[in-house]
GROMACS .gro file of C-alpha atoms in nm:
model
  361
    1MET     CA    1  -0.948   1.520  -0.399
    2VAL     CA    2  -1.221   1.411  -0.607
    3PHE     CA    3  -1.479   1.117  -0.555
    4ILE     CA    4  -1.644   0.935  -0.872
    5SER     CA    5  -1.932   0.776  -0.735
    6ARG     CA    6  -1.938   0.410  -0.833
    7PHE     CA    7  -2.290   0.466  -0.976
    8LEU     CA    8  -2.302   0.815  -1.075
    9SER     CA    9  -2.014   1.032  -1.354
   10ILE     CA   10  -1.976   1.351  -1.102
   11PRO     CA   11  -1.678   1.342  -0.881
   12ILE     CA   12  -1.687   1.579  -0.563
   13LEU     CA   13  -1.338   1.798  -0.532
   14ILE     CA   14  -1.293   1.806  -0.169
   15ILE     CA   15  -0.994   2.043  -0.053
   16LEU     CA   16  -0.868   2.065   0.317
   17ILE     CA   17  -0.771   2.454   0.403
   18ARG     CA   18  -0.594   2.605   0.624
   19PRO     CA   19  -0.727   2.837   0.863
   20ALA     CA   20  -0.603   3.200   0.773
   21VAL     CA   21  -0.748   3.532   0.653
   22SER     CA   22  -0.547   3.581   0.362
   23GLN     CA   23  -0.482   3.442   0.046
   24GLN     CA   24  -0.326   3.117   0.063
   25SER     CA   25   0.011   3.028  -0.047
   26ASP     CA   26  -0.050   2.869  -0.466
   27ASP     CA   27   0.092   2.564  -0.461
   28LYS     CA   28   0.341   2.601  -0.780
   29SER     CA   29   0.412   2.152  -0.816
   30ASN     CA   30   0.338   2.000  -1.079
   31SER     CA   31  -0.018   1.846  -1.143
   32MET     CA   32   0.147   1.479  -1.190
   33SER     CA   33   0.329   1.517  -0.823
   34GLN     CA   34   0.212   1.364  -0.547
   35SER     CA   35   0.218   1.584  -0.279
   36GLN     CA   36  -0.074   1.820  -0.246
   37VAL     CA   37  -0.010   2.155  -0.066
   38PRO     CA   38  -0.389   2.199   0.165
   39GLY     CA   39  -0.553   2.506   0.073
   40SER     CA   40  -0.389   2.581  -0.266
   41ASN     CA   41  -0.549   2.815  -0.508
   42TYR     CA   42  -0.800   2.944  -0.223
   43ILE     CA   43  -0.926   3.226   0.016
   44CYS     CA   44  -1.037   3.165   0.314
   45ASN     CA   45  -1.154   3.337   0.615
   46SER     CA   46  -1.188   3.109   0.871
   47GLN     CA   47  -1.344   3.342   1.108
   48GLN     CA   48  -1.668   3.278   1.063
   49PHE     CA   49  -1.831   2.973   1.039
   50PRO     CA   50  -1.938   2.804   0.781
   51CYS     CA   51  -1.641   2.967   0.642
   52PRO     CA   52  -1.663   3.188   0.259
   53ALA     CA   53  -1.411   2.999   0.045
   54PHE     CA   54  -1.295   3.041  -0.353
   55VAL     CA   55  -1.163   2.887  -0.581
   56VAL     CA   56  -0.930   3.175  -0.768
   57TYR     CA   57  -0.899   3.007  -1.151
   58ARG     CA   58  -0.849   3.071  -1.512
   59ALA     CA   59  -0.997   2.950  -1.780
   60LYS     CA   60  -0.907   2.714  -2.050
   61GLU     CA   61  -1.011   2.701  -2.422
   62ASN     CA   62  -1.326   2.488  -2.354
   63GLN     CA   63  -1.424   2.693  -2.066
   64ARG     CA   64  -1.416   3.026  -2.221
   65ASN     CA   65  -1.787   3.212  -2.101
   66LEU     CA   66  -1.897   3.195  -1.758
   67SER     CA   67  -2.193   2.965  -1.843
   68SER     CA   68  -1.903   2.695  -1.938
   69ILE     CA   69  -1.741   2.787  -1.602
   70GLY     CA   70  -2.036   2.800  -1.377
   71THR     CA   71  -2.196   2.430  -1.550
   72LEU     CA   72  -1.790   2.294  -1.435
   73PHE     CA   73  -1.749   2.473  -1.023
   74ASN     CA   74  -2.158   2.366  -0.996
   75THR     CA   75  -2.248   2.743  -0.967
   76ASP     CA   76  -2.469   3.022  -1.096
   77ILE     CA   77  -2.317   3.291  -1.343
   78PRO     CA   78  -2.528   3.555  -1.137
   79HIS     CA   79  -2.274   3.498  -0.807
   80ILE     CA   80  -1.945   3.485  -1.040
   81LEU     CA   81  -2.037   3.794  -1.116
   82SER     CA   82  -2.069   3.939  -0.797
   83PHE     CA   83  -1.713   3.843  -0.720
   84ASN     CA   84  -1.614   3.997  -1.005
   85ASN     CA   85  -1.501   4.299  -1.203
   86PHE     CA   86  -1.254   4.206  -1.490
   87LEU     CA   87  -1.281   3.950  -1.761
   88GLY     CA   88  -1.040   3.768  -1.946
   89ARG     CA   89  -0.798   3.715  -1.638
   90GLU     CA   90  -0.838   3.496  -1.366
   91ILE     CA   91  -1.228   3.440  -1.195
   92ILE     CA   92  -1.249   3.381  -0.887
   93VAL     CA   93  -1.546   3.093  -0.828
   94PRO     CA   94  -1.771   3.082  -0.470
   95VAL     CA   95  -1.770   2.773  -0.375
   96GLN     CA   96  -2.009   2.551  -0.086
   97CYS     CA   97  -1.780   2.551   0.261
   98SER     CA   98  -1.722   2.420   0.611
   99CYS     CA   99  -1.495   2.445   0.787
  100PRO     CA  100  -1.496   2.148   1.067
  101ASP     CA  101  -1.224   2.136   1.314
  102ARG     CA  102  -0.928   2.431   1.192
  103PHE     CA  103  -0.955   2.321   0.843
  104SER     CA  104  -1.142   2.416   0.590
  105GLU     CA  105  -1.371   2.232   0.359
  106ALA     CA  106  -1.451   2.312   0.012
  107ILE     CA  107  -1.663   2.104  -0.205
  108PHE     CA  108  -1.748   2.141  -0.575
  109LYS     CA  109  -1.854   1.890  -0.844
  110TYR     CA  110  -1.737   1.828  -1.199
  111ASN     CA  111  -1.912   1.564  -1.493
  112PHE     CA  112  -1.695   1.295  -1.572
  113SER     CA  113  -1.690   1.205  -1.952
  114ARG     CA  114  -1.620   0.918  -2.136
  115SER     CA  115  -1.379   1.091  -2.258
  116ASP     CA  116  -1.203   1.192  -1.955
  117SER     CA  117  -0.922   1.095  -1.786
  118SER     CA  118  -0.749   1.153  -1.439
  119HIS     CA  119  -0.509   1.328  -1.581
  120SER     CA  120  -0.686   1.518  -1.839
  121VAL     CA  121  -0.902   1.589  -1.532
  122ALA     CA  122  -0.622   1.645  -1.291
  123CYS     CA  123  -0.414   1.899  -1.520
  124GLY     CA  124  -0.636   2.022  -1.810
  125VAL     CA  125  -0.947   2.103  -1.629
  126TYR     CA  126  -0.840   2.181  -1.318
  127GLU     CA  127  -0.515   2.268  -1.359
  128GLY     CA  128  -0.341   2.111  -1.037
  129LEU     CA  129  -0.635   2.236  -0.811
  130VAL     CA  130  -0.592   1.882  -0.797
  131LYS     CA  131  -0.377   1.592  -0.795
  132VAL     CA  132  -0.333   1.292  -1.030
  133GLN     CA  133  -0.254   1.054  -0.728
  134SER     CA  134  -0.494   1.239  -0.478
  135LEU     CA  135  -0.834   1.197  -0.829
  136ILE     CA  136  -0.696   0.845  -0.872
  137GLU     CA  137  -0.698   0.735  -0.506
  138ARG     CA  138  -1.056   0.937  -0.466
  139ASN     CA  139  -1.238   0.770  -0.740
  140PRO     CA  140  -1.162   0.419  -0.794
  141SER     CA  141  -1.443   0.356  -1.057
  142PHE     CA  142  -1.663   0.505  -1.304
  143GLY     CA  143  -1.908   0.403  -1.460
  144ASP     CA  144  -1.863   0.008  -1.596
  145HIS     CA  145  -1.458   0.144  -1.572
  146GLU     CA  146  -1.261   0.018  -1.280
  147ASP     CA  147  -0.926   0.258  -1.221
  148PHE     CA  148  -0.700   0.154  -0.927
  149PRO     CA  149  -0.363   0.307  -0.845
  150ILE     CA  150  -0.086   0.156  -0.848
  151GLN     CA  151   0.264   0.310  -0.590
  152PHE     CA  152   0.534   0.305  -0.842
  153VAL     CA  153   0.830   0.112  -0.611
  154PRO     CA  154   1.165   0.256  -0.691
  155ASN     CA  155   1.354  -0.038  -0.525
  156GLY     CA  156   1.117  -0.304  -0.687
  157SER     CA  157   1.069  -0.631  -0.549
  158LEU     CA  158   1.246  -0.780  -0.220
  159ARG     CA  159   1.490  -1.028  -0.454
  160ASP     CA  160   1.564  -0.772  -0.697
  161CYS     CA  161   1.677  -0.569  -0.351
  162PHE     CA  162   1.960  -0.882  -0.208
  163SER     CA  163   2.020  -0.932  -0.633
  164ASN     CA  164   2.191  -0.549  -0.632
  165ALA     CA  165   2.442  -0.516  -0.376
  166SER     CA  166   2.388  -0.192  -0.355
  167ALA     CA  167   2.037  -0.155  -0.209
  168GLY     CA  168   2.152  -0.533  -0.009
  169LYS     CA  169   2.312  -0.265   0.182
  170GLN     CA  170   2.131  -0.029   0.214
  171LEU     CA  171   1.857  -0.309   0.364
  172THR     CA  172   1.957  -0.232   0.703
  173TRP     CA  173   1.816  -0.472   1.032
  174THR     CA  174   1.562  -0.221   1.103
  175LYS     CA  175   1.392  -0.234   0.746
  176ARG     CA  176   1.410  -0.560   0.733
  177THR     CA  177   1.188  -0.641   1.049
  178GLN     CA  178   1.015  -0.350   0.993
  179ILE     CA  179   0.920  -0.508   0.611
  180ALA     CA  180   0.919  -0.869   0.792
  181PHE     CA  181   0.650  -0.668   0.988
  182ASP     CA  182   0.459  -0.572   0.684
  183LEU     CA  183   0.423  -0.877   0.544
  184ALA     CA  184   0.304  -1.050   0.863
  185VAL     CA  185   0.065  -0.732   0.932
  186GLY     CA  186  -0.065  -0.749   0.535
  187LEU     CA  187  -0.173  -1.124   0.556
  188HIS     CA  188  -0.368  -1.145   0.862
  189TYR     CA  189  -0.570  -0.874   0.712
  190LEU     CA  190  -0.645  -1.103   0.463
  191HIS     CA  191  -0.681  -1.429   0.677
  192TYR     CA  192  -0.855  -1.168   0.924
  193CYS     CA  193  -0.989  -0.860   0.837
  194ILE     CA  194  -1.172  -0.909   0.524
  195LYS     CA  195  -1.505  -1.117   0.441
  196PRO     CA  196  -1.494  -1.407   0.344
  197ALA     CA  197  -1.096  -1.415   0.399
  198TYR     CA  198  -0.863  -1.456   0.141
  199VAL     CA  199  -0.547  -1.708   0.131
  200HIS     CA  200  -0.252  -1.562  -0.127
  201ARG     CA  201  -0.121  -1.896  -0.212
  202ASN     CA  202   0.188  -1.742  -0.369
  203LEU     CA  203   0.345  -1.535  -0.127
  204ASN     CA  204   0.795  -1.470  -0.223
  205SER     CA  205   1.037  -1.272  -0.201
  206ARG     CA  206   0.944  -1.227  -0.595
  207ASN     CA  207   0.616  -1.125  -0.510
  208VAL     CA  208   0.710  -0.890  -0.175
  209LEU     CA  209   0.732  -0.528  -0.342
  210ILE     CA  210   0.983  -0.246  -0.150
  211SER     CA  211   0.881   0.082  -0.194
  212MET     CA  212   1.116   0.387  -0.196
  213ASP     CA  213   1.064   0.462   0.178
  214TRP     CA  214   1.155   0.079   0.244
  215ARG     CA  215   0.828  -0.043   0.330
  216ALA     CA  216   0.704  -0.351   0.205
  217LYS     CA  217   0.401  -0.443  -0.049
  218ILE     CA  218   0.240  -0.734  -0.142
  219SER     CA  219   0.221  -0.786  -0.468
  220GLY     CA  220   0.106  -1.125  -0.678
  221PHE     CA  221  -0.261  -1.183  -0.587
  222GLU     CA  222  -0.433  -1.347  -0.939
  223PHE     CA  223  -0.432  -1.708  -0.720
  224ALA     CA  224  -0.609  -1.553  -0.443
  225ARG     CA  225  -0.813  -1.797  -0.322
  226THR     CA  226  -1.129  -1.733  -0.094
  227LEU     CA  227  -1.155  -1.921   0.247
  228ALA     CA  228  -1.483  -2.148   0.349
  229CYS     CA  229  -1.512  -2.143   0.728
  230SER     CA  230  -1.433  -2.321   0.989
  231PRO     CA  231  -1.582  -2.276   1.272
  232GLU     CA  232  -1.357  -2.463   1.481
  233ASN     CA  233  -1.065  -2.337   1.382
  234GLU     CA  234  -1.060  -2.039   1.239
  235GLU     CA  235  -0.650  -2.073   1.063
  236MET     CA  236  -0.777  -2.434   0.940
  237SER     CA  237  -1.011  -2.265   0.716
  238SER     CA  238  -0.940  -2.380   0.345
  239CYS     CA  239  -1.029  -2.430  -0.001
  240SER     CA  240  -0.970  -2.640  -0.262
  241VAL     CA  241  -0.800  -2.542  -0.549
  242SER     CA  242  -0.774  -2.746  -0.891
  243GLU     CA  243  -0.382  -2.670  -0.974
  244ILE     CA  244  -0.079  -2.648  -0.760
  245VAL     CA  245   0.050  -2.256  -0.801
  246GLY     CA  246   0.342  -2.049  -0.651
  247LYS     CA  247   0.703  -2.088  -0.635
  248SER     CA  248   0.902  -2.433  -0.497
  249GLY     CA  249   1.051  -2.393  -0.205
  250TYR     CA  250   0.745  -2.207  -0.047
  251LEU     CA  251   0.483  -2.420  -0.081
  252THR     CA  252   0.352  -2.708   0.220
  253LEU     CA  253   0.305  -3.087   0.213
  254GLU     CA  254  -0.076  -3.039   0.259
  255TYR     CA  255  -0.120  -2.770   0.009
  256LEU     CA  256   0.121  -3.011  -0.305
  257CYS     CA  257  -0.037  -3.342  -0.210
  258ASN     CA  258  -0.425  -3.302  -0.106
  259GLN     CA  259  -0.456  -2.971  -0.298
  260ARG     CA  260  -0.537  -2.737  -0.024
  261ALA     CA  261  -0.455  -2.409   0.074
  262SER     CA  262  -0.533  -2.254   0.445
  263PRO     CA  263  -0.408  -1.925   0.654
  264LYS     CA  264  -0.125  -2.265   0.704
  265THR     CA  265  -0.027  -2.207   0.333
  266ASP     CA  266   0.145  -1.854   0.396
  267ILE     CA  267   0.220  -1.827   0.708
  268CYS     CA  268   0.472  -2.165   0.564
  269ALA     CA  269   0.549  -1.912   0.244
  270LEU     CA  270   0.593  -1.653   0.551
  271GLY     CA  271   0.823  -1.830   0.717
  272TRP     CA  272   1.125  -1.938   0.450
  273THR     CA  273   1.064  -1.536   0.349
  274LEU     CA  274   1.170  -1.468   0.683
  275LEU     CA  275   1.481  -1.672   0.694
  276GLU     CA  276   1.519  -1.463   0.324
  277LEU     CA  277   1.512  -1.155   0.520
  278LEU     CA  278   1.774  -1.274   0.762
  279SER     CA  279   2.010  -1.443   0.449
  280ALA     CA  280   1.926  -1.309   0.152
  281ARG     CA  281   1.930  -1.623  -0.005
  282GLU     CA  282   1.645  -1.752  -0.169
  283ALA     CA  283   1.384  -2.128  -0.082
  284VAL     CA  284   1.586  -2.260  -0.419
  285MET     CA  285   1.951  -2.123  -0.578
  286ASP     CA  286   2.077  -2.285  -0.824
  287GLY     CA  287   1.914  -2.487  -0.776
  288SER     CA  288   2.011  -2.570  -0.428
  289LEU     CA  289   1.766  -2.546  -0.113
  290LEU     CA  290   1.766  -2.322   0.215
  291LYS     CA  291   1.637  -2.629   0.343
  292ASP     CA  292   1.912  -2.832   0.346
  293SER     CA  293   2.159  -2.522   0.492
  294ILE     CA  294   1.906  -2.466   0.780
  295GLY     CA  295   1.885  -2.823   1.021
  296PHE     CA  296   2.200  -2.646   1.266
  297LEU     CA  297   1.828  -2.384   1.363
  298SER     CA  298   1.603  -2.706   1.442
  299SER     CA  299   1.831  -2.818   1.724
  300ARG     CA  300   1.707  -2.865   2.033
  301GLY     CA  301   1.876  -2.566   2.326
  302PRO     CA  302   2.124  -2.384   2.332
  303ASN     CA  303   2.427  -2.624   2.329
  304ALA     CA  304   2.240  -2.843   2.113
  305SER     CA  305   2.477  -2.787   1.800
  306SER     CA  306   2.793  -2.788   1.803
  307GLY     CA  307   2.971  -2.419   1.626
  308PHE     CA  308   2.592  -2.348   1.606
  309LEU     CA  309   2.692  -1.962   1.646
  310GLU     CA  310   2.989  -2.002   1.373
  311LYS     CA  311   2.722  -2.206   1.128
  312PHE     CA  312   2.438  -1.909   1.230
  313ASN     CA  313   2.699  -1.638   1.151
  314GLU     CA  314   2.784  -1.793   0.835
  315PHE     CA  315   2.379  -1.819   0.736
  316MET     CA  316   2.343  -1.477   0.826
  317ASP     CA  317   2.396  -1.212   0.569
  318PRO     CA  318   2.739  -1.115   0.487
  319ALA     CA  319   2.573  -0.693   0.391
  320PHE     CA  320   2.509  -0.705   0.775
  321GLU     CA  321   2.855  -0.631   0.839
  322GLY     CA  322   2.807  -0.780   1.164
  323ASN     CA  323   2.545  -0.513   1.243
  324HIS     CA  324   2.267  -0.671   1.375
  325PRO     CA  325   2.168  -0.795   1.719
  326VAL     CA  326   2.231  -1.168   1.755
  327ALA     CA  327   1.950  -1.208   1.995
  328ASP     CA  328   1.673  -1.097   1.773
  329ALA     CA  329   1.804  -1.262   1.458
  330ARG     CA  330   1.816  -1.626   1.649
  331CYS     CA  331   1.450  -1.480   1.771
  332ILE     CA  332   1.355  -1.455   1.418
  333ALA     CA  333   1.499  -1.728   1.272
  334ALA     CA  334   1.337  -1.932   1.546
  335LEU     CA  335   0.983  -1.800   1.453
  336ALA     CA  336   1.083  -1.838   1.126
  337THR     CA  337   1.151  -2.286   1.175
  338ALA     CA  338   0.832  -2.294   1.415
  339CYS     CA  339   0.659  -2.132   1.102
  340ILE     CA  340   0.752  -2.386   0.816
  341GLY     CA  341   0.735  -2.729   1.032
  342ASP     CA  342   0.574  -3.066   0.723
  343ASP     CA  343   0.247  -2.990   1.019
  344ALA     CA  344   0.056  -2.769   0.924
  345GLN     CA  345  -0.187  -2.779   1.288
  346GLN     CA  346   0.190  -2.772   1.466
  347ARG     CA  347   0.307  -2.409   1.246
  348LEU     CA  348   0.222  -2.064   1.470
  349THR     CA  349  -0.077  -1.910   1.416
  350MET     CA  350  -0.094  -1.562   1.175
  351ASN     CA  351  -0.150  -1.363   1.531
  352ASP     CA  352   0.205  -1.532   1.713
  353VAL     CA  353   0.367  -1.420   1.443
  354ILE     CA  354   0.296  -1.079   1.460
  355LYS     CA  355   0.315  -1.037   1.810
  356THR     CA  356   0.686  -1.182   1.849
  357LEU     CA  357   0.769  -0.943   1.504
  358SER     CA  358   0.600  -0.678   1.727
  359ARG     CA  359   0.831  -0.702   2.049
  360ILE     CA  360   1.157  -0.660   1.751
  361VAL     CA  361   1.042  -0.392   1.561
   0.00000   0.00000   0.00000
């Protein structure tokens, strides 16, 4: 892993090494792979504290002499020579090391220039000793240039999954409830865990990305706005907006009429997304509103609506093929209904949503 300070162009590589008295196994994976083998290409004797650690390095075109290699690893030539008797071969470079707990931690520095990139440093300079993904994650910026890691999501958006019959069948009940919980946690973070708090304003199934392990990642933050705090009621903190953005069918009345966004704006959008997770139907699809087909969910009491279970089963995504707990599905439907009401003050809070979903996931 490499660290690049926002104020200094000096990355620091830190690699955790499994305790051993012999040479560590070599990491043969490509530098572009995301996996990082702890202790690869290192020799470490962790019976000594602090332990001596060494980088095994093969000189590249621009590191042909000991002076350049010493500069690369921030060590002096005599120190390198004391551990190497053969020139032209792999060079063993001693590096600063400590042994916290049962791991060794080797540290060295590299001067990151403007012509460098994450790929060139990981794959070229250090020949795969550190992976590109690890370097990017630990170095969000250098100088005036910002680098942010973006995880590749092979499953696309939630809407993409529903539009693909094969992917839709893979969205089992367990995966969908986990996605629902991920979304709630993500919005809770935006509303409560950062200062200033934010309102997303554009949550919908097309802005929910699904990772390889079927976890939800909220995207589409270009319309997010900071919230002005309300000391009396944190949930009613809001912001005034100059333009209405977001996808039709997910927007609230107070947002459309008064041009004010609040956490309750996102909660309403989450409610529609929860209904979409149950039914695979988008809030607006082929000119029809999902709202027009869920009137039976608002009926009071278990027997208030004639044929409720039949209507509910018709509402559920056929891809489930009946493999879902009906009681939990009805609970999520009721939860979603409580999120999409016209009266913002009557909608649930994000804390309410998380508490309910945590009992189901």
